[in-house]
Amino acid sequence: MIRNIYKATLLMMAVCALASCINDESDYGNEGSIPSLKVSGDDQTAMPVYNYNLGETVVINPEINYSGNAADLTYHWQVGTYTNSVKGKLEDAGNERSLTYSFEQGGTYYAHLNVTDGRVGKAVDYQINVNRTFEQGYVLVSNDAQGNGNLAFVSIPTKEGEKPILMEHCLERMNDGMTMRNLLGMEVYTITWPSTITRVFVLGQDKGYCIDANTFSVLTEIDYSEIYPGFKATQESNDASAPYVYDAAQKKTIHVNVQYMFPYENTNYIGQAYDEFQATQYLRWERLYANQLYVDYHAPLVAIYYAYAPYFGYPSPFVSTGEMLSGQKLLTAFNAAEYGETCCPLYVLTQTADGKTARLYENTQNTFPEEQYFNMQELTLSGDEALPQQGTRFMASPTYKRYFYPIGNRLYAFLTEGTFAYPKTSQYVYDFGQGETITAMNIDITTERLFVATQTTSTGRGNFYIFNCADLRTDNQGNVKPIETYKDCADKIVSIVNKPRVQ
């Protein structure tokens, strides 16, 4: 009996002790006092997937349901690679409720989130796919009214049904703290020896930037003042081996070594001063080439650069039309889009001093633009011709033998075969309307696609159009529609570059 009373007493003491332990200023045992925490994705066997394009800021803002005081929660984000379904090493990425992160390379990554209040916690992983935005597409080099540079990109879809990606200020997105002023253009070069390397250069007024072809991250920044103090580039172009910039005030030229990415002074260009450089693409042996013309509207004359010209008895590598155009108003010059039997045909358009007669000079006989190699035709002007302004650039179509040029908001086609004549002002091939002005053009002669940039007068913003050259003819006026249209996609566009895929 005493033994049973003793056992009962011990049992009562244990129960009391347990009750005392649970209620003694402790939350345990009280089911309603433990906060509940739920983070979106924490109950999934596969990681939630987020898709972004390179250059876009990754933002992950998971839904979090917490029954306690939200101020008690802490957050810890980490990111790592996720290659072939293997998670790589994590790096800290912030302690905010949402993840905001920029990746420098395309690829697959994952983000790890840990949420806790010190008593209860959740951990969730998210897969992030970063596509190679800049792999292939059109680069629109533009500037706003204040001279701030804006490199915009329009991707060419690689899969059926995929929509193009349009992104502005690409260099600023990919390079923290970067600002650019007065961009002039962009050049793409491929070096094949001793190994194949593709270099992409963005050329501005004060500096040039060598950028990675697929990520648009800056590899090297080139300061022109290292060669010529106070140098201010007014235009950019390229010769057969290097991009270069020209300062019209100093009348000096700076080249860029493509392979090793440094600026230098090409001694052959010292003392050479031209108003404009004009490059024309042409086909030869089914390969794409570019021919450079050097135009002086004051002299007036047109020249080419041929490094070996001195071996043929010329005083310098620059060989020109000499006195052939004296006393005339030089309008422009351009090459044909296909190499002829002996050279790439050269065309020069002028007006007589009285403005009554137009002239077409055509050289199909020799690489050197000397007077003896030109044939000349004249046209008495009626006043209704669509005359190009001085400095107008012509885009040559090899298949259709048309040379497209802009006047204001209209696009015209010039023909070199047959009797010399300009189209009438009413014989345009496309009219963009009174609210737009053509600012830049380019052409892909392998696909016969014409690229045209315009500026909207009311906003100052740029638009980008792609046409099929087959459609652009006078007898099809009113029926032409762009293949692609991108409105308000950049600032004032000064150059259009068709950037190829780079492996």
Coordinates of C-alpha atoms in Angstrom, one line a residue:
M1 CA 0.0 0.0 0.0
I2 CA 2.8 2.4 1.0
R3 CA 4.7 1.4 -2.2
N4 CA 1.6 2.2 -4.4
I5 CA 1.2 5.6 -2.6
Y6 CA 4.9 6.3 -3.2
K7 CA 4.5 5.5 -6.9
A8 CA 1.4 7.7 -7.2
T9 CA 3.2 10.5 -5.5
L10 CA 6.2 10.3 -7.8
L11 CA 3.9 10.3 -10.8
M12 CA 2.0 13.4 -9.6
M13 CA 5.4 15.2 -9.0
A14 CA 6.5 14.3 -12.5
V15 CA 3.3 15.6 -14.1
C16 CA 3.6 18.8 -12.1
A17 CA 7.2 19.2 -13.0
L18 CA 6.4 18.7 -16.7
A19 CA 3.6 21.2 -16.5
S20 CA 5.8 23.7 -14.7
C21 CA 8.5 23.2 -17.4
I22 CA 6.0 23.9 -20.3
N23 CA 4.4 26.9 -18.7
D24 CA 7.5 28.5 -17.2
E25 CA 7.8 31.5 -19.5
S26 CA 8.2 29.2 -22.5
D27 CA 6.3 29.3 -25.8
Y28 CA 6.7 25.6 -26.5
G29 CA 3.7 23.6 -25.8
N30 CA 1.5 26.5 -26.9
E31 CA 0.6 25.5 -30.4
G32 CA -0.7 28.9 -31.5
S33 CA 2.5 30.8 -30.5
I34 CA 4.8 29.4 -33.2
P35 CA 4.6 31.6 -36.3
S36 CA 3.9 29.9 -39.6
L37 CA 6.2 30.7 -42.6
K38 CA 5.5 29.9 -46.2
V39 CA 7.8 31.0 -49.1
S40 CA 6.6 30.5 -52.7
G41 CA 8.4 27.5 -54.2
D42 CA 9.4 25.8 -51.0
D43 CA 7.0 22.9 -51.6
Q44 CA 8.1 22.2 -55.1
T45 CA 10.4 19.3 -56.0
A46 CA 11.8 21.2 -59.0
M47 CA 13.2 24.7 -58.8
P48 CA 11.0 27.6 -60.0
V49 CA 12.5 28.9 -63.3
Y50 CA 13.1 32.5 -64.2
N51 CA 14.2 33.5 -67.8
Y52 CA 16.1 36.7 -68.5
N53 CA 18.1 38.2 -71.3
L54 CA 21.7 39.2 -70.8
G55 CA 21.7 42.9 -69.9
E56 CA 18.4 42.7 -68.0
T57 CA 18.5 43.0 -64.2
V58 CA 17.3 39.8 -62.6
V59 CA 14.6 40.5 -60.0
I60 CA 13.1 37.7 -57.9
N61 CA 10.4 38.8 -55.5
P62 CA 9.0 35.6 -53.9
E63 CA 5.6 35.6 -52.2
I64 CA 6.2 35.2 -48.4
N65 CA 3.4 34.5 -45.9
Y66 CA 4.3 34.9 -42.3
S67 CA 1.9 34.9 -39.3
G68 CA 4.4 36.7 -37.0
N69 CA 5.9 40.2 -37.0
A70 CA 7.4 40.7 -40.5
A71 CA 10.1 42.9 -38.9
D72 CA 11.6 39.7 -37.3
L73 CA 12.4 38.1 -40.6
T74 CA 15.9 38.2 -42.1
Y75 CA 16.8 37.3 -45.7
H76 CA 20.0 36.0 -47.2
W77 CA 20.4 35.6 -51.0
Q78 CA 23.2 33.7 -52.7
V79 CA 23.8 32.9 -56.4
G80 CA 25.8 30.2 -58.1
T81 CA 26.2 28.5 -61.4
Y82 CA 24.0 25.7 -62.4
T83 CA 25.7 23.9 -65.3
N84 CA 24.4 20.5 -66.5
S85 CA 22.2 20.4 -63.4
V86 CA 25.2 20.6 -61.1
K87 CA 25.1 23.4 -58.5
G88 CA 28.2 25.5 -58.3
K89 CA 29.7 27.4 -55.4
L90 CA 27.4 30.1 -53.9
E91 CA 28.3 33.7 -53.5
D92 CA 26.5 36.3 -51.4
A93 CA 24.0 38.4 -53.3
G94 CA 22.2 40.5 -50.6
N95 CA 20.0 40.6 -47.6
E96 CA 16.9 42.3 -49.0
R97 CA 13.5 40.7 -49.3
S98 CA 13.9 40.6 -53.1
L99 CA 16.9 39.6 -55.2
T100 CA 18.2 42.2 -57.6
Y101 CA 21.2 41.0 -59.5
S102 CA 23.0 41.5 -62.8
F103 CA 24.9 38.7 -64.5
E104 CA 27.9 39.4 -66.7
Q105 CA 27.7 36.2 -68.8
G106 CA 24.9 34.2 -70.3
G107 CA 24.2 30.8 -68.9
T108 CA 22.2 28.9 -66.3
Y109 CA 22.4 29.9 -62.6
Y110 CA 20.5 29.4 -59.4
A111 CA 19.6 31.6 -56.5
H112 CA 19.4 30.3 -52.9
L113 CA 17.2 32.2 -50.5
N114 CA 17.2 31.6 -46.7
V115 CA 14.4 33.2 -44.7
T116 CA 14.2 33.0 -40.9
D117 CA 13.0 34.7 -37.7
G118 CA 15.5 32.7 -35.5
R119 CA 13.0 30.1 -34.6
V120 CA 11.4 29.0 -37.8
G121 CA 12.9 29.2 -41.3
K122 CA 12.7 28.3 -45.0
A123 CA 15.2 27.7 -47.7
V124 CA 14.3 27.9 -51.4
D125 CA 16.3 27.6 -54.7
Y126 CA 15.3 29.3 -58.0
Q127 CA 16.8 28.5 -61.4
I128 CA 17.8 31.5 -63.5
N129 CA 18.3 31.2 -67.3
V130 CA 20.3 34.1 -68.8
N131 CA 20.1 34.1 -72.6
R132 CA 22.8 35.5 -74.8
T133 CA 21.0 38.6 -75.8
F134 CA 23.7 40.1 -78.0
E135 CA 24.6 36.9 -79.9
Q136 CA 23.2 38.1 -83.3
G137 CA 21.3 41.2 -84.2
Y138 CA 21.2 44.9 -85.2
V139 CA 23.2 47.5 -83.3
L140 CA 21.7 51.0 -83.4
V141 CA 24.3 53.6 -82.5
S142 CA 22.5 56.7 -81.3
N143 CA 22.8 59.9 -79.2
D144 CA 20.2 62.1 -77.5
A145 CA 19.9 65.8 -77.9
Q146 CA 22.5 66.4 -75.1
G147 CA 25.0 64.1 -76.8
N148 CA 24.6 61.2 -74.4
G149 CA 25.4 57.9 -76.2
N150 CA 22.9 55.1 -76.4
L151 CA 23.8 51.7 -77.9
A152 CA 20.6 49.9 -78.7
F153 CA 20.3 46.3 -79.8
V154 CA 17.6 44.4 -81.7
S155 CA 18.1 40.7 -81.6
I156 CA 17.5 38.4 -84.6
P157 CA 15.4 35.4 -83.3
T158 CA 17.2 32.1 -83.5
K159 CA 14.1 29.9 -83.0
E160 CA 10.7 29.9 -84.8
G161 CA 8.1 31.9 -82.9
E162 CA 10.7 33.7 -80.8
K163 CA 10.2 37.4 -80.5
P164 CA 13.0 39.9 -81.1
I165 CA 14.6 41.4 -78.0
L166 CA 14.9 45.2 -78.0
M167 CA 17.3 46.7 -75.4
E168 CA 18.7 50.3 -75.1
H169 CA 21.8 51.5 -73.3
C170 CA 23.4 48.1 -73.6
L171 CA 26.9 49.2 -72.6
E172 CA 25.7 50.9 -69.4
R173 CA 23.7 47.8 -68.5
M174 CA 26.7 45.6 -68.9
N175 CA 29.4 47.9 -67.5
D176 CA 28.6 49.6 -64.1
G177 CA 29.2 53.3 -64.0
M178 CA 29.9 53.7 -67.7
T179 CA 28.8 56.8 -69.6
M180 CA 29.4 57.7 -73.3
R181 CA 29.3 60.9 -75.2
N182 CA 28.7 61.5 -78.9
L183 CA 28.9 58.0 -80.4
L184 CA 29.9 57.9 -84.0
G185 CA 29.6 54.2 -85.0
M186 CA 30.7 50.6 -84.5
E187 CA 33.0 48.3 -86.4
V188 CA 33.2 44.5 -86.4
Y189 CA 36.5 42.8 -87.4
T190 CA 37.5 39.2 -87.6
I191 CA 41.2 38.3 -87.4
T192 CA 42.1 34.9 -88.9
W193 CA 45.8 34.7 -88.1
P194 CA 47.5 33.4 -86.1
S195 CA 44.1 32.4 -84.6
T196 CA 40.5 33.5 -85.3
I197 CA 39.4 36.4 -83.1
T198 CA 36.4 38.8 -83.6
R199 CA 36.8 42.3 -82.2
V200 CA 34.0 44.8 -81.8
F201 CA 34.8 48.5 -81.5
V202 CA 32.4 51.2 -80.5
L203 CA 33.9 54.6 -81.5
G204 CA 33.0 57.9 -79.8
Q205 CA 34.1 61.4 -79.9
D206 CA 36.7 61.1 -77.1
K207 CA 37.2 57.4 -76.6
G208 CA 36.8 54.1 -78.2
Y209 CA 35.7 50.8 -76.6
C210 CA 36.6 47.3 -77.5
I211 CA 33.7 45.2 -76.3
D212 CA 33.1 41.4 -76.0
A213 CA 31.0 40.4 -79.0
N214 CA 28.5 38.4 -77.0
T215 CA 28.3 40.1 -73.6
F216 CA 29.0 43.7 -74.6
S217 CA 31.3 44.1 -71.6
V218 CA 34.2 46.5 -72.2
L219 CA 37.5 44.8 -72.7
T220 CA 39.6 47.9 -73.3
E221 CA 38.9 51.6 -73.2
I222 CA 40.9 53.6 -75.7
D223 CA 41.6 57.3 -75.0
Y224 CA 42.4 59.2 -78.2
S225 CA 44.3 61.9 -76.2
E226 CA 47.1 59.4 -75.6
I227 CA 48.0 59.9 -79.3
Y228 CA 46.9 63.5 -79.9
P229 CA 46.0 65.8 -76.9
G230 CA 42.6 67.4 -77.4
F231 CA 41.6 65.1 -80.1
K232 CA 37.9 65.2 -80.9
A233 CA 36.7 62.6 -83.4
T234 CA 34.1 63.9 -85.9
Q235 CA 33.7 60.7 -87.8
E236 CA 34.7 57.0 -87.8
S237 CA 35.4 54.5 -90.5
N238 CA 37.8 51.6 -91.3
D239 CA 40.4 50.6 -93.8
A240 CA 41.2 47.0 -94.7
S241 CA 42.8 46.2 -91.4
A242 CA 41.7 48.7 -88.7
P243 CA 39.0 51.0 -87.5
Y244 CA 39.9 54.7 -87.2
V245 CA 38.6 58.1 -86.2
Y246 CA 39.2 61.5 -87.7
D247 CA 39.3 64.9 -86.1
A248 CA 38.2 67.5 -88.8
A249 CA 39.5 70.4 -86.7
Q250 CA 43.0 69.0 -86.1
K251 CA 42.9 67.1 -89.5
K252 CA 44.4 64.1 -87.8
T253 CA 43.6 60.4 -87.9
I254 CA 43.9 57.7 -85.2
H255 CA 43.8 54.0 -86.0
V256 CA 43.2 51.1 -83.6
N257 CA 45.2 47.9 -83.7
V258 CA 42.5 45.3 -83.9
Q259 CA 44.4 42.3 -82.5
Y260 CA 46.1 44.0 -79.5
M261 CA 43.6 46.8 -79.0
F262 CA 45.7 49.9 -78.8
P263 CA 45.6 53.3 -80.7
Y264 CA 48.4 54.3 -83.0
E265 CA 49.3 56.9 -85.7
N266 CA 49.4 55.5 -89.2
T267 CA 52.1 57.5 -90.9
N268 CA 50.5 57.1 -94.3
Y269 CA 47.5 59.2 -93.1
I270 CA 49.6 62.1 -91.8
G271 CA 48.8 65.2 -93.8
Q272 CA 45.8 63.7 -95.4
A273 CA 42.6 65.7 -94.9
Y274 CA 39.2 64.8 -96.3
D275 CA 35.6 65.9 -95.6
E276 CA 34.1 62.5 -95.5
F277 CA 34.9 58.8 -95.6
Q278 CA 32.4 56.6 -97.4
A279 CA 32.4 52.8 -97.4
T280 CA 30.5 50.6 -99.8
Q281 CA 30.1 46.9 -99.5
Y282 CA 30.6 44.8 -102.6
L283 CA 30.7 41.1 -103.6
R284 CA 33.7 39.4 -105.1
W285 CA 34.2 35.7 -105.5
E286 CA 31.1 35.3 -103.4
R287 CA 32.8 37.0 -100.5
L288 CA 31.8 40.3 -98.9
Y289 CA 34.3 43.2 -99.0
A290 CA 34.2 46.9 -98.2
N291 CA 35.7 49.7 -100.3
Q292 CA 36.6 53.0 -98.8
L293 CA 36.3 56.3 -100.6
Y294 CA 37.8 59.6 -99.3
V295 CA 35.8 62.6 -100.4
D296 CA 36.9 66.3 -100.4
Y297 CA 34.0 68.5 -101.3
H298 CA 36.1 71.7 -101.3
A299 CA 38.9 70.6 -103.7
P300 CA 36.8 68.8 -105.0
L301 CA 38.1 65.3 -105.5
V302 CA 37.5 61.6 -104.7
A303 CA 40.4 59.4 -103.6
I304 CA 41.1 55.8 -102.6
Y305 CA 43.7 54.4 -100.3
Y306 CA 46.0 51.7 -101.7
A307 CA 49.0 50.9 -99.6
Y308 CA 51.1 49.7 -102.5
A309 CA 50.3 52.7 -104.8
P310 CA 53.9 54.0 -104.4
Y311 CA 55.2 50.9 -106.0
F312 CA 53.3 51.8 -109.1
G313 CA 54.9 55.3 -109.2
Y314 CA 52.3 57.3 -107.2
P315 CA 53.6 59.8 -104.6
S316 CA 51.4 58.4 -101.8
P317 CA 49.0 55.6 -101.0
F318 CA 46.1 58.0 -101.7
V319 CA 45.2 58.2 -105.4
S320 CA 42.6 60.7 -106.5
T321 CA 40.6 62.1 -109.3
G322 CA 42.9 65.1 -109.4
E323 CA 41.6 68.1 -111.3
M324 CA 38.8 66.2 -113.1
L325 CA 36.0 67.7 -110.9
S326 CA 37.4 71.3 -110.7
G327 CA 34.8 74.1 -110.8
Q328 CA 31.9 71.7 -110.1
K329 CA 29.8 70.9 -107.0
L330 CA 30.7 67.4 -105.8
L331 CA 27.6 65.7 -104.4
T332 CA 28.7 62.2 -103.6
A333 CA 30.6 59.1 -104.7
F334 CA 29.9 55.4 -104.3
N335 CA 31.1 52.0 -105.5
A336 CA 29.0 49.3 -107.2
A337 CA 27.9 46.4 -105.2
E338 CA 29.7 43.9 -107.3
Y339 CA 33.3 43.7 -108.6
G340 CA 33.5 44.2 -112.3
E341 CA 35.9 42.5 -114.7
T342 CA 38.9 44.7 -113.7
C343 CA 37.8 46.7 -110.7
C344 CA 34.9 47.7 -108.4
P345 CA 33.0 50.3 -110.5
L346 CA 33.1 53.8 -109.1
Y347 CA 30.4 56.5 -109.6
V348 CA 30.8 60.2 -108.9
L349 CA 27.8 62.7 -109.0
T350 CA 28.3 66.4 -109.5
Q351 CA 26.6 69.6 -110.7
T352 CA 28.0 72.3 -112.8
A353 CA 28.7 75.6 -111.0
D354 CA 25.5 77.2 -112.5
G355 CA 23.4 74.4 -111.2
K356 CA 21.8 73.7 -114.5
T357 CA 23.6 70.5 -115.5
A358 CA 24.2 67.3 -113.6
R359 CA 27.0 64.9 -114.3
L360 CA 27.7 61.2 -113.7
Y361 CA 31.3 60.0 -113.9
E362 CA 31.7 56.2 -114.2
N363 CA 34.9 54.3 -113.8
T364 CA 34.6 50.6 -114.7
Q365 CA 38.2 50.2 -116.1
N366 CA 40.7 50.6 -113.3
T367 CA 41.0 50.5 -109.5
F368 CA 42.7 53.9 -109.5
P369 CA 40.2 56.9 -109.9
E370 CA 42.2 58.8 -112.4
E371 CA 40.5 61.0 -115.1
Q372 CA 41.5 58.8 -118.1
Y373 CA 39.5 55.8 -116.7
F374 CA 36.2 57.7 -116.4
N375 CA 33.3 58.1 -118.8
M376 CA 31.0 61.1 -118.2
Q377 CA 27.3 61.7 -119.0
E378 CA 25.4 64.9 -118.6
L379 CA 21.8 65.7 -117.7
T380 CA 20.1 69.1 -118.2
L381 CA 18.1 69.7 -115.0
S382 CA 14.5 70.7 -115.1
G383 CA 14.1 71.4 -111.4
D384 CA 11.9 68.4 -110.7
E385 CA 14.7 65.9 -110.1
A386 CA 15.3 64.2 -106.7
L387 CA 18.8 65.6 -106.4
P388 CA 20.8 64.2 -103.4
Q389 CA 22.2 66.6 -100.9
Q390 CA 26.0 67.0 -100.8
G391 CA 27.4 64.1 -98.7
T392 CA 24.4 61.8 -99.2
R393 CA 25.4 58.1 -98.9
F394 CA 24.1 55.6 -101.4
M395 CA 23.3 51.9 -100.5
A396 CA 24.0 49.5 -103.4
S397 CA 21.9 46.5 -104.2
P398 CA 23.8 44.0 -106.3
T399 CA 20.9 41.8 -107.4
Y400 CA 18.6 44.6 -108.5
K401 CA 21.2 47.1 -109.6
R402 CA 19.6 49.9 -107.6
Y403 CA 21.3 52.5 -105.4
F404 CA 19.1 53.7 -102.6
Y405 CA 19.5 57.2 -101.2
P406 CA 17.4 59.5 -98.8
I407 CA 16.0 62.9 -99.2
G408 CA 14.3 64.1 -96.0
N409 CA 11.5 61.6 -95.3
R410 CA 11.6 59.9 -98.6
L411 CA 13.7 57.0 -100.0
Y412 CA 14.7 57.0 -103.7
A413 CA 16.4 54.5 -106.1
F414 CA 19.1 55.6 -108.5
L415 CA 19.9 53.5 -111.6
T416 CA 23.4 53.5 -113.2
E417 CA 22.6 51.4 -116.2
G418 CA 21.4 53.1 -119.4
T419 CA 21.0 56.8 -119.9
F420 CA 21.9 59.0 -116.9
A421 CA 18.8 60.3 -115.1
Y422 CA 17.6 61.1 -111.6
P423 CA 14.2 60.0 -110.5
K424 CA 11.6 62.8 -110.2
T425 CA 10.7 64.0 -106.8
S426 CA 7.4 62.2 -107.0
Q427 CA 9.1 58.9 -108.0
Y428 CA 10.2 57.8 -104.5
V429 CA 10.1 54.2 -103.5
Y430 CA 9.0 54.8 -99.9
D431 CA 7.7 57.8 -97.9
F432 CA 7.9 57.7 -94.1
G433 CA 5.6 60.7 -93.7
Q434 CA 6.1 64.3 -92.7
G435 CA 6.8 63.5 -89.0
E436 CA 10.0 61.5 -89.7
T437 CA 13.4 62.2 -91.2
I438 CA 15.9 59.6 -92.4
T439 CA 19.1 59.7 -90.3
A440 CA 21.1 56.6 -91.3
M441 CA 21.0 53.6 -93.7
N442 CA 22.9 50.4 -94.2
I443 CA 22.4 47.3 -96.4
D444 CA 23.0 43.5 -96.2
I445 CA 23.8 42.7 -99.8
T446 CA 23.9 39.0 -99.1
T447 CA 20.2 39.0 -98.2
E448 CA 19.1 42.1 -100.0
R449 CA 17.8 43.7 -96.9
L450 CA 17.9 47.5 -96.6
F451 CA 18.1 49.0 -93.1
V452 CA 16.8 52.5 -92.5
A453 CA 16.7 54.7 -89.4
T454 CA 14.5 57.7 -89.0
Q455 CA 14.0 60.3 -86.3
T456 CA 10.6 61.4 -85.2
T457 CA 10.5 65.2 -85.3
S458 CA 8.2 65.7 -82.3
T459 CA 10.1 63.5 -79.9
G460 CA 13.6 63.4 -81.3
R461 CA 13.5 59.6 -80.9
G462 CA 14.8 57.1 -83.4
N463 CA 12.9 54.4 -85.4
F464 CA 14.3 51.4 -87.2
Y465 CA 12.9 49.7 -90.4
I466 CA 14.0 46.7 -92.4
F467 CA 13.0 46.4 -96.1
N468 CA 13.2 43.8 -98.8
C469 CA 15.2 45.5 -101.6
A470 CA 13.0 43.7 -104.2
D471 CA 10.0 45.7 -103.1
L472 CA 11.7 49.1 -103.3
R473 CA 11.0 50.3 -106.8
T474 CA 9.1 53.1 -108.3
D475 CA 6.4 51.0 -110.0
N476 CA 5.6 49.5 -106.6
Q477 CA 5.1 52.8 -104.9
G478 CA 2.3 52.7 -102.3
N479 CA 2.5 48.9 -101.9
V480 CA 5.8 48.7 -100.0
K481 CA 5.7 47.6 -96.4
P482 CA 8.7 47.1 -94.1
I483 CA 9.5 43.5 -93.1
E484 CA 10.1 44.7 -89.6
T485 CA 9.4 48.0 -87.8
Y486 CA 10.8 49.2 -84.4
K487 CA 9.3 52.5 -83.3
D488 CA 10.9 54.6 -80.6
C489 CA 13.7 52.1 -80.1
A490 CA 16.7 54.5 -79.7
D491 CA 17.7 58.1 -79.7
K492 CA 18.8 59.8 -82.9
I493 CA 20.4 56.9 -84.8
V494 CA 23.7 57.7 -86.6
S495 CA 24.8 54.2 -87.6
I496 CA 23.2 50.8 -88.1
V497 CA 25.4 47.6 -87.8
N498 CA 24.4 44.1 -88.6
K499 CA 26.2 42.2 -86.0
P500 CA 26.9 38.5 -86.9
R501 CA 26.9 35.5 -84.6
V502 CA 30.3 35.1 -82.9
Q503 CA 31.3 31.7 -81.6

